[in-house]
Short mmCIF file of C-alpha atoms in Angstrom, two decimals:
data_model
loop_
_atom_site.label_atom_id
_atom_site.label_comp_id
_atom_site.label_asym_id
_atom_site.label_seq_id
_atom_site.Cartn_x
_atom_site.Cartn_y
_atom_site.Cartn_z
CA UNK A 5 -113.22 -1.17 33.86
CA UNK A 6 -114.52 -0.31 30.33
CA UNK A 7 -110.63 -0.13 28.92
CA UNK A 8 -110.18 -3.76 30.20
CA UNK A 9 -113.89 -4.72 28.27
CA UNK A 10 -111.52 -5.30 25.08
CA UNK A 11 -109.59 -8.93 26.17
CA UNK A 12 -107.28 -9.86 23.09
CA UNK A 13 -106.30 -13.24 22.96
CA UNK A 14 -103.14 -12.54 20.83
CA UNK A 15 -101.08 -9.51 22.41
CA UNK A 16 -100.73 -6.41 20.55
CA UNK A 17 -96.83 -6.82 21.19
CA UNK A 18 -97.50 -10.06 19.27
CA UNK A 19 -98.98 -8.55 15.84
CA UNK A 20 -96.95 -4.95 15.92
CA UNK A 21 -93.95 -7.15 14.99
CA UNK A 22 -95.53 -8.17 12.18
CA UNK A 23 -96.27 -5.02 11.69
CA UNK A 24 -95.04 -1.74 8.46
CA UNK A 25 -97.07 1.18 9.93
CA UNK A 26 -93.96 3.47 10.89
CA UNK A 27 -95.19 4.87 13.57
CA UNK A 28 -93.89 4.51 17.22
CA UNK A 29 -97.10 2.85 18.09
CA UNK A 30 -97.65 0.52 15.47
CA UNK A 31 -101.11 0.37 15.34
CA UNK A 32 -101.99 -0.93 11.98
CA UNK A 33 -101.03 -4.51 10.78
CA UNK A 34 -102.09 -6.01 6.82
CA UNK A 35 -104.58 -8.93 7.10
CA UNK A 36 -106.25 -11.50 4.84
CA UNK A 37 -109.68 -13.00 6.42
CA UNK A 38 -109.42 -16.19 5.44
CA UNK A 39 -113.12 -17.50 5.13
CA UNK A 40 -113.62 -14.19 2.69
CA UNK A 41 -109.74 -14.78 1.08
CA UNK A 42 -110.21 -10.60 1.13
CA UNK A 43 -106.93 -8.74 1.51
CA UNK A 44 -106.64 -5.67 4.19
CA UNK A 45 -104.04 -2.56 3.99
CA UNK A 46 -103.84 -1.28 7.75
CA UNK A 47 -106.89 -2.56 9.60
CA UNK A 48 -106.08 -1.49 12.97
CA UNK A 49 -104.49 -4.27 15.63
CA UNK A 50 -106.34 -2.96 18.79
CA UNK A 51 -109.62 -4.84 17.26
CA UNK A 52 -107.90 -7.32 16.20
CA UNK A 53 -107.34 -10.77 18.00
CA UNK A 54 -110.11 -9.28 20.36
CA UNK A 55 -113.73 -9.58 21.60
CA UNK A 56 -115.64 -7.80 24.35
CA UNK A 57 -114.68 -9.69 27.81
CA UNK A 58 -113.65 -13.00 26.78
CA UNK A 59 -111.97 -14.40 29.18
CA UNK A 60 -114.74 -13.05 31.62
CA UNK A 61 -116.33 -9.50 33.49
CA UNK A 62 -114.96 -10.11 36.51
CA UNK A 63 -111.03 -9.54 34.48
CA UNK A 64 -109.14 -11.80 37.16
CA UNK A 65 -107.19 -13.64 34.02
CA UNK A 66 -106.96 -10.02 32.13
CA UNK A 67 -104.89 -8.94 34.49
CA UNK A 68 -102.96 -11.03 34.89
CA UNK A 69 -101.86 -11.64 31.55
CA UNK A 70 -101.47 -7.92 31.11
CA UNK A 71 -98.95 -8.02 33.86
CA UNK A 72 -97.62 -10.65 31.50
CA UNK A 73 -97.33 -9.57 27.97
CA UNK A 74 -94.51 -6.51 28.71
CA UNK A 75 -91.98 -9.52 29.82
CA UNK A 76 -93.24 -11.33 26.58
CA UNK A 77 -91.97 -8.20 24.05
CA UNK A 78 -89.14 -7.68 26.58
CA UNK A 79 -87.81 -11.49 25.54
CA UNK A 80 -88.89 -11.21 21.97
CA UNK A 81 -86.80 -8.47 22.12
CA UNK A 82 -83.77 -10.54 23.52
CA UNK A 83 -84.12 -12.98 20.42
CA UNK A 84 -84.60 -10.52 17.76
CA UNK A 85 -81.31 -8.18 19.06
CA UNK A 86 -79.70 -11.45 18.96
CA UNK A 87 -80.05 -13.19 23.12
CA UNK A 88 -80.41 -16.78 22.65
CA UNK A 89 -79.11 -18.61 25.49
CA UNK A 90 -81.16 -21.41 26.19
CA UNK A 91 -82.66 -20.01 29.53
CA UNK A 92 -83.90 -17.66 27.58
CA UNK A 93 -85.51 -19.45 24.46
CA UNK A 94 -87.11 -21.54 27.02
CA UNK A 95 -89.27 -19.01 28.73
CA UNK A 96 -90.62 -19.29 25.35
CA UNK A 97 -92.15 -22.70 25.12
CA UNK A 98 -94.64 -22.15 28.00
CA UNK A 99 -96.03 -18.93 26.89
CA UNK A 100 -96.45 -20.70 23.14
CA UNK A 101 -98.06 -23.30 24.73
CA UNK A 102 -100.58 -20.87 26.43
CA UNK A 103 -100.60 -19.16 23.14
CA UNK A 104 -101.93 -22.88 21.62
CA UNK A 105 -105.13 -22.81 23.64
CA UNK A 106 -106.22 -19.25 25.24
CA UNK A 107 -107.52 -18.04 21.64
CA UNK A 108 -110.96 -18.28 19.94
CA UNK A 109 -109.77 -20.86 17.87
CA UNK A 110 -108.97 -22.96 21.02
CA UNK A 111 -112.98 -22.30 22.47
CA UNK A 112 -114.52 -23.52 19.14
CA UNK A 113 -113.08 -26.03 18.57
CA UNK A 114 -114.23 -26.80 22.28
CA UNK A 115 -117.64 -25.71 21.76
CA UNK A 116 -117.30 -27.97 18.31
CA UNK A 117 -116.77 -31.38 21.04
CA UNK A 118 -118.91 -30.79 22.27
CA UNK A 119 -121.83 -30.26 19.96
CA UNK A 120 -120.40 -33.40 18.29
CA UNK A 121 -120.30 -34.95 21.40
CA UNK A 122 -124.17 -34.58 21.76
CA UNK A 123 -125.30 -35.28 18.38
CA UNK A 124 -124.31 -38.24 18.48
CA UNK A 125 -125.13 -39.62 21.89
CA UNK A 126 -128.63 -38.89 20.25
CA UNK A 127 -130.83 -38.60 23.14
CA UNK A 128 -133.64 -35.69 23.14
CA UNK A 129 -132.94 -36.36 26.92
CA UNK A 130 -129.15 -35.34 27.39
CA UNK A 131 -128.19 -31.18 27.15
CA UNK A 132 -125.08 -29.86 28.06
CA UNK A 133 -124.89 -26.44 28.16
CA UNK A 134 -121.64 -24.42 28.59
CA UNK A 135 -120.95 -21.32 27.80
CA UNK A 136 -118.47 -20.03 25.51
CA UNK A 137 -116.70 -18.44 28.96
CA UNK A 138 -116.76 -21.43 30.50
CA UNK A 139 -115.04 -22.98 27.29
CA UNK A 140 -112.89 -20.30 27.53
CA UNK A 141 -111.57 -21.59 31.41
CA UNK A 142 -111.93 -25.02 30.23
CA UNK A 143 -109.83 -24.54 27.20
CA UNK A 144 -107.16 -22.14 30.11
CA UNK A 145 -107.75 -25.44 32.35
CA UNK A 146 -105.79 -28.07 30.56
CA UNK A 147 -102.51 -25.72 30.84
CA UNK A 148 -102.27 -25.52 33.61
CA UNK A 149 -103.10 -28.59 34.54
CA UNK A 150 -100.55 -30.50 31.13
CA UNK A 151 -98.34 -27.79 29.99
CA UNK A 152 -95.38 -29.55 32.71
CA UNK A 153 -95.21 -32.52 30.12
CA UNK A 154 -93.54 -30.26 27.14
CA UNK A 155 -90.41 -29.87 29.79
CA UNK A 156 -88.80 -32.58 27.72
CA UNK A 157 -89.70 -31.17 24.06
CA UNK A 158 -85.86 -28.92 22.45
CA UNK A 159 -86.32 -25.09 21.37
CA UNK A 160 -84.61 -23.80 19.05
CA UNK A 161 -85.58 -19.91 17.10
CA UNK A 162 -85.40 -20.03 13.66
CA UNK A 163 -83.94 -17.78 11.57
CA UNK A 164 -84.86 -16.70 8.28
CA UNK A 165 -82.15 -15.65 5.37
CA UNK A 166 -84.71 -16.39 2.60
CA UNK A 167 -86.89 -13.90 0.62
CA UNK A 168 -90.22 -14.88 2.00
CA UNK A 169 -91.39 -13.13 5.08
CA UNK A 170 -93.65 -15.55 7.71
CA UNK A 171 -96.51 -14.71 8.47
CA UNK A 172 -98.28 -14.78 11.88
CA UNK A 173 -102.34 -14.64 12.82
CA UNK A 174 -105.01 -14.67 15.26
CA UNK A 175 -104.12 -18.58 16.32
CA UNK A 176 -101.01 -18.38 15.56
CA UNK A 177 -99.39 -21.34 17.50
CA UNK A 178 -99.42 -24.54 16.27
CA UNK A 179 -99.10 -28.23 16.89
CA UNK A 180 -98.00 -30.75 14.36
CA UNK A 181 -96.50 -34.18 14.40
CA UNK A 182 -94.65 -34.53 11.35
CA UNK A 183 -92.89 -37.99 12.81
CA UNK A 184 -96.54 -39.58 13.56
CA UNK A 185 -98.23 -38.04 10.14
CA UNK A 186 -95.36 -39.58 7.36
CA UNK A 187 -94.37 -43.20 9.06
CA UNK A 188 -97.82 -43.73 11.37
CA UNK A 189 -100.34 -41.31 8.35
CA UNK A 190 -102.22 -40.45 12.11
CA UNK A 191 -102.98 -36.38 12.21
CA UNK A 192 -104.73 -37.41 15.84
CA UNK A 193 -102.08 -37.07 19.18
CA UNK A 194 -101.55 -35.52 22.42
CA UNK A 195 -99.18 -33.86 24.41
CA UNK A 196 -97.60 -36.90 25.35
CA UNK A 197 -97.54 -37.66 21.56
CA UNK A 198 -93.74 -39.01 19.97
CA UNK A 199 -92.81 -36.13 17.11
CA UNK A 200 -94.65 -33.96 18.99
CA UNK A 201 -94.01 -30.16 17.68
CA UNK A 202 -95.14 -26.88 18.34
CA UNK A 203 -94.09 -23.67 16.76
CA UNK A 204 -94.82 -19.87 16.07
CA UNK A 205 -93.93 -17.29 14.16
CA UNK A 206 -92.17 -14.75 16.29
CA UNK A 207 -91.84 -11.88 13.81
CA UNK A 208 -91.78 -11.25 9.92
CA UNK A 209 -87.41 -12.83 11.27
CA UNK A 210 -88.09 -15.31 13.00
CA UNK A 211 -90.01 -17.63 14.68
CA UNK A 212 -89.92 -20.39 18.25
CA UNK A 213 -89.94 -23.79 17.37
CA UNK A 214 -90.42 -27.34 20.34
CA UNK A 215 -89.84 -31.03 19.27
CA UNK A 216 -88.93 -34.25 20.50
CA UNK A 217 -85.34 -35.10 19.82
CA UNK A 218 -86.08 -38.57 20.07
CA UNK A 219 -87.51 -38.89 16.88
CA UNK A 220 -86.41 -35.79 14.61
CA UNK A 221 -82.67 -34.58 13.79
CA UNK A 222 -82.26 -30.81 13.30
CA UNK A 223 -78.95 -29.67 11.09
CA UNK A 224 -77.32 -27.02 11.35
CA UNK A 225 -78.61 -25.66 15.29
CA UNK A 226 -76.16 -22.85 17.18
CA UNK A 227 -75.82 -21.16 19.79
CA UNK A 228 -80.02 -22.75 19.71
CA UNK A 229 -80.59 -20.84 16.43
CA UNK A 230 -81.49 -22.78 12.84
CA UNK A 231 -81.28 -20.31 10.68
CA UNK A 232 -83.09 -20.97 6.94
CA UNK A 233 -82.26 -19.78 3.94
CA UNK A 234 -85.02 -22.04 1.39
CA UNK A 235 -88.37 -20.36 -0.01
CA UNK A 236 -89.79 -23.34 -0.09
CA UNK A 237 -89.15 -24.18 4.02
CA UNK A 238 -91.10 -20.57 4.84
CA UNK A 239 -93.44 -21.43 2.62
CA UNK A 240 -94.05 -24.64 4.38
CA UNK A 241 -94.22 -23.12 7.97
CA UNK A 242 -96.57 -20.94 6.48
CA UNK A 243 -99.06 -23.05 5.28
CA UNK A 244 -99.70 -24.93 8.42
CA UNK A 245 -101.57 -22.01 9.74
CA UNK A 246 -103.05 -21.86 6.30
CA UNK A 247 -104.57 -25.09 7.20
CA UNK A 248 -105.06 -25.04 10.93
CA UNK A 249 -108.68 -23.13 11.96
CA UNK A 250 -107.15 -19.31 12.39
CA UNK A 251 -109.62 -16.88 10.71
CA UNK A 252 -107.12 -14.21 9.82
CA UNK A 253 -103.00 -14.17 8.90
CA UNK A 254 -101.33 -11.09 9.22
CA UNK A 255 -98.19 -9.83 6.94
CA UNK A 256 -95.90 -7.18 6.48
CA UNK A 257 -95.19 -5.58 3.12
CA UNK A 258 -98.56 -4.75 1.47
CA UNK A 259 -96.55 -5.94 -1.94
CA UNK A 260 -97.24 -9.56 -0.68
CA UNK A 261 -100.78 -9.94 -0.12
CA UNK A 262 -101.37 -11.12 -3.95
CA UNK A 263 -99.45 -13.85 -3.66
CA UNK A 264 -100.73 -15.03 -0.08
CA UNK A 265 -103.98 -14.97 -1.21
CA UNK A 266 -102.90 -17.24 -4.13
CA UNK A 267 -101.23 -19.54 -1.61
CA UNK A 268 -104.59 -18.66 1.44
CA UNK A 269 -107.22 -19.96 -2.22
CA UNK A 270 -105.20 -23.48 -2.83
CA UNK A 271 -104.32 -24.19 1.47
CA UNK A 272 -108.40 -23.64 2.34
CA UNK A 273 -109.26 -26.99 1.34
CA UNK A 274 -106.62 -28.97 3.24
CA UNK A 275 -107.91 -27.31 6.67
CA UNK A 276 -107.93 -29.63 9.43
CA UNK A 277 -111.77 -29.50 11.02
CA UNK A 278 -109.49 -29.62 14.81
CA UNK A 279 -111.78 -32.03 15.78
CA UNK A 280 -113.45 -35.38 15.44
CA UNK A 281 -115.57 -37.33 16.85
CA UNK A 282 -116.90 -40.73 15.50
CA UNK A 283 -119.92 -43.57 17.22
CA UNK A 284 -117.66 -47.02 17.72
CA UNK A 285 -120.20 -50.10 17.67
CA UNK A 286 -118.18 -53.96 18.23
CA UNK A 287 -116.71 -55.37 15.36
CA UNK A 288 -118.81 -59.12 14.86
CA UNK A 289 -117.13 -61.97 15.72
CA UNK A 290 -113.89 -60.26 17.22
CA UNK A 291 -113.42 -60.10 21.09
CA UNK A 292 -112.48 -56.39 21.75
CA UNK A 293 -112.57 -55.03 18.81
CA UNK A 294 -114.41 -51.48 17.33
CA UNK A 295 -115.27 -49.88 13.96
CA UNK A 296 -116.71 -46.88 13.44
CA UNK A 297 -120.53 -46.62 13.01
CA UNK A 298 -121.58 -46.78 9.39
CA UNK A 299 -123.99 -44.34 7.32
CA UNK A 300 -127.26 -45.91 8.13
CA UNK A 301 -126.66 -48.18 10.99
CA UNK A 302 -128.23 -46.52 15.06
CA UNK A 303 -125.72 -47.60 17.28
CA UNK A 304 -128.81 -48.64 19.35
CA UNK A 305 -128.49 -52.23 17.71
CA UNK A 306 -125.78 -52.97 19.10
CA UNK A 307 -124.79 -54.28 22.79
CA UNK A 308 -122.24 -51.94 23.44
CA UNK A 309 -121.26 -48.86 21.80
CA UNK A 310 -118.49 -46.25 22.38
CA UNK A 311 -118.32 -41.60 20.93
CA UNK A 312 -114.17 -41.18 20.11
CA UNK A 313 -113.45 -38.01 20.44
CA UNK A 314 -109.22 -36.06 18.75
CA UNK A 315 -107.56 -33.42 18.09
CA UNK A 316 -107.15 -33.46 14.52
CA UNK A 317 -104.64 -31.57 13.93
CA UNK A 318 -102.54 -29.73 10.94
CA UNK A 319 -99.89 -30.58 8.11
CA UNK A 320 -98.28 -28.20 5.37
CA UNK A 321 -98.01 -29.02 1.87
CA UNK A 322 -94.41 -30.47 1.93
CA UNK A 323 -92.74 -31.15 5.05
CA UNK A 324 -89.34 -29.29 6.02
CA UNK A 325 -85.88 -30.09 4.89
CA UNK A 326 -84.15 -29.04 8.76
CA UNK A 327 -86.45 -31.97 10.53
CA UNK A 328 -85.09 -34.93 9.48
CA UNK A 329 -87.15 -38.49 11.08
CA UNK A 330 -84.96 -40.24 12.83
CA UNK A 331 -83.82 -43.95 11.19
CA UNK A 332 -83.93 -44.83 14.99
CA UNK A 333 -86.31 -43.32 16.78
CA UNK A 334 -87.29 -44.19 20.40
CA UNK A 335 -90.67 -43.79 20.89
CA UNK A 336 -93.01 -46.23 23.11
CA UNK A 337 -96.56 -47.55 22.21
CA UNK A 338 -98.62 -50.74 24.31
CA UNK A 339 -101.06 -51.07 21.75
CA UNK A 340 -103.23 -49.41 22.69
CA UNK A 341 -105.01 -46.43 21.81
CA UNK A 342 -102.55 -43.80 23.77
CA UNK A 343 -100.57 -44.12 20.82
CA UNK A 344 -97.09 -43.50 20.68
CA UNK A 345 -95.41 -41.40 23.66
CA UNK A 346 -91.96 -39.98 24.51
CA UNK A 347 -92.08 -41.27 27.65
CA UNK A 348 -92.34 -45.17 28.45
CA UNK A 349 -93.57 -44.24 31.55
CA UNK A 350 -96.52 -43.05 30.28
CA UNK A 351 -98.11 -45.89 28.95
CA UNK A 352 -98.42 -47.07 32.99
CA UNK A 353 -100.99 -44.25 33.77
CA UNK A 354 -103.66 -42.07 32.97
CA UNK A 355 -102.24 -37.90 32.69
CA UNK A 356 -103.94 -37.16 36.72
CA UNK A 357 -102.37 -39.90 37.81
CA UNK A 358 -98.30 -39.48 36.72
CA UNK A 359 -96.05 -38.76 38.96
CA UNK A 360 -94.96 -35.00 39.56
CA UNK A 361 -92.35 -34.13 37.53
CA UNK A 362 -88.90 -33.12 39.28
CA UNK A 363 -88.93 -29.96 40.35
CA UNK A 364 -85.72 -29.14 38.48
CA UNK A 365 -86.98 -30.16 35.76
CA UNK A 366 -90.80 -28.59 36.00
CA UNK A 367 -90.88 -25.34 33.34
CA UNK A 368 -92.22 -22.18 35.28
CA UNK A 369 -95.56 -21.87 34.23
CA UNK A 370 -95.10 -18.23 33.29
CA UNK A 371 -93.63 -15.69 35.47
CA UNK A 372 -95.95 -13.49 37.27
CA UNK A 373 -98.86 -16.12 36.49
CA UNK A 374 -98.17 -18.87 39.62
CA UNK A 375 -101.66 -20.81 38.68
CA UNK A 376 -104.65 -20.88 37.15
CA UNK A 377 -106.82 -18.12 38.29
CA UNK A 378 -109.63 -19.32 37.28
CA UNK A 379 -109.09 -22.41 40.08
#
């Protein structure tokens, strides 16, 4: 089916919310290519955030997602019209997590991970050939295996009352942990980590935020809505997208393009690599203590060594004033590389061994998508 060949990894209905096209169909959008720092007025939405057979030529995932994006559009329509009941807002949590893993940036992160692992192994006989399609399937498979572990996060809709618009990107869902960055100087963590937040702009005037209420206070929430009038806070939320691994930034008002070009230029030096791989070797004279392999050293000269790979997440220029660290946070840590987690029981078992979440607390993965179409 040729009409399903061009497969989007960010819904067109999402991009249309950021379009200033006066037409009913909203076919055009303003954008900035980050690497070239080039602004384009009125780019075609149909050609954005898409690749030929991105999910595969058998169309299973493309068809499954296609039936769901209308539901996403209806949820956003309700929120934009003022419907912010907790049930409506919570429907966005698995959507935003799914958006985080389904992009080309997510595929590239996995590709970089594989390349870094191959280079770290440094063995000419080792081959790890993975196709782009397999990388996409692996990323989405992670969503199905882990999304219920975000069910403890609180959710809120951010309403933008400032003179600055939210922007979006081709990787619009961003994970971060203000608490770990600020209190532990840690920029690598996972879905189980304390302080985890998941952010995604929904339109120039609204955004979604999930956050760990064990370590954060968010003052001023009413009916699941947080109203922000500070331009500085909106700027720093936009900087999260600029500092992540998106290739293109999308925005509504063309009059903003010069300001955004300046800001993107300032944020580019702080963009994250997405993944980091290190070869660790024993510290002489210290039992079970390891350090990073230094330049010029050969891992083969050490009796033991292992490879550590971690995700690296962005932080804004300044942290948002509305997300406050608690004076007495609740986080659990056992001194291992697992780090600080949101539930003590998660320290006692591997993620794949954890007991299933009670059905009454488990979020619906996505309405109409009951399981992983790949498996």
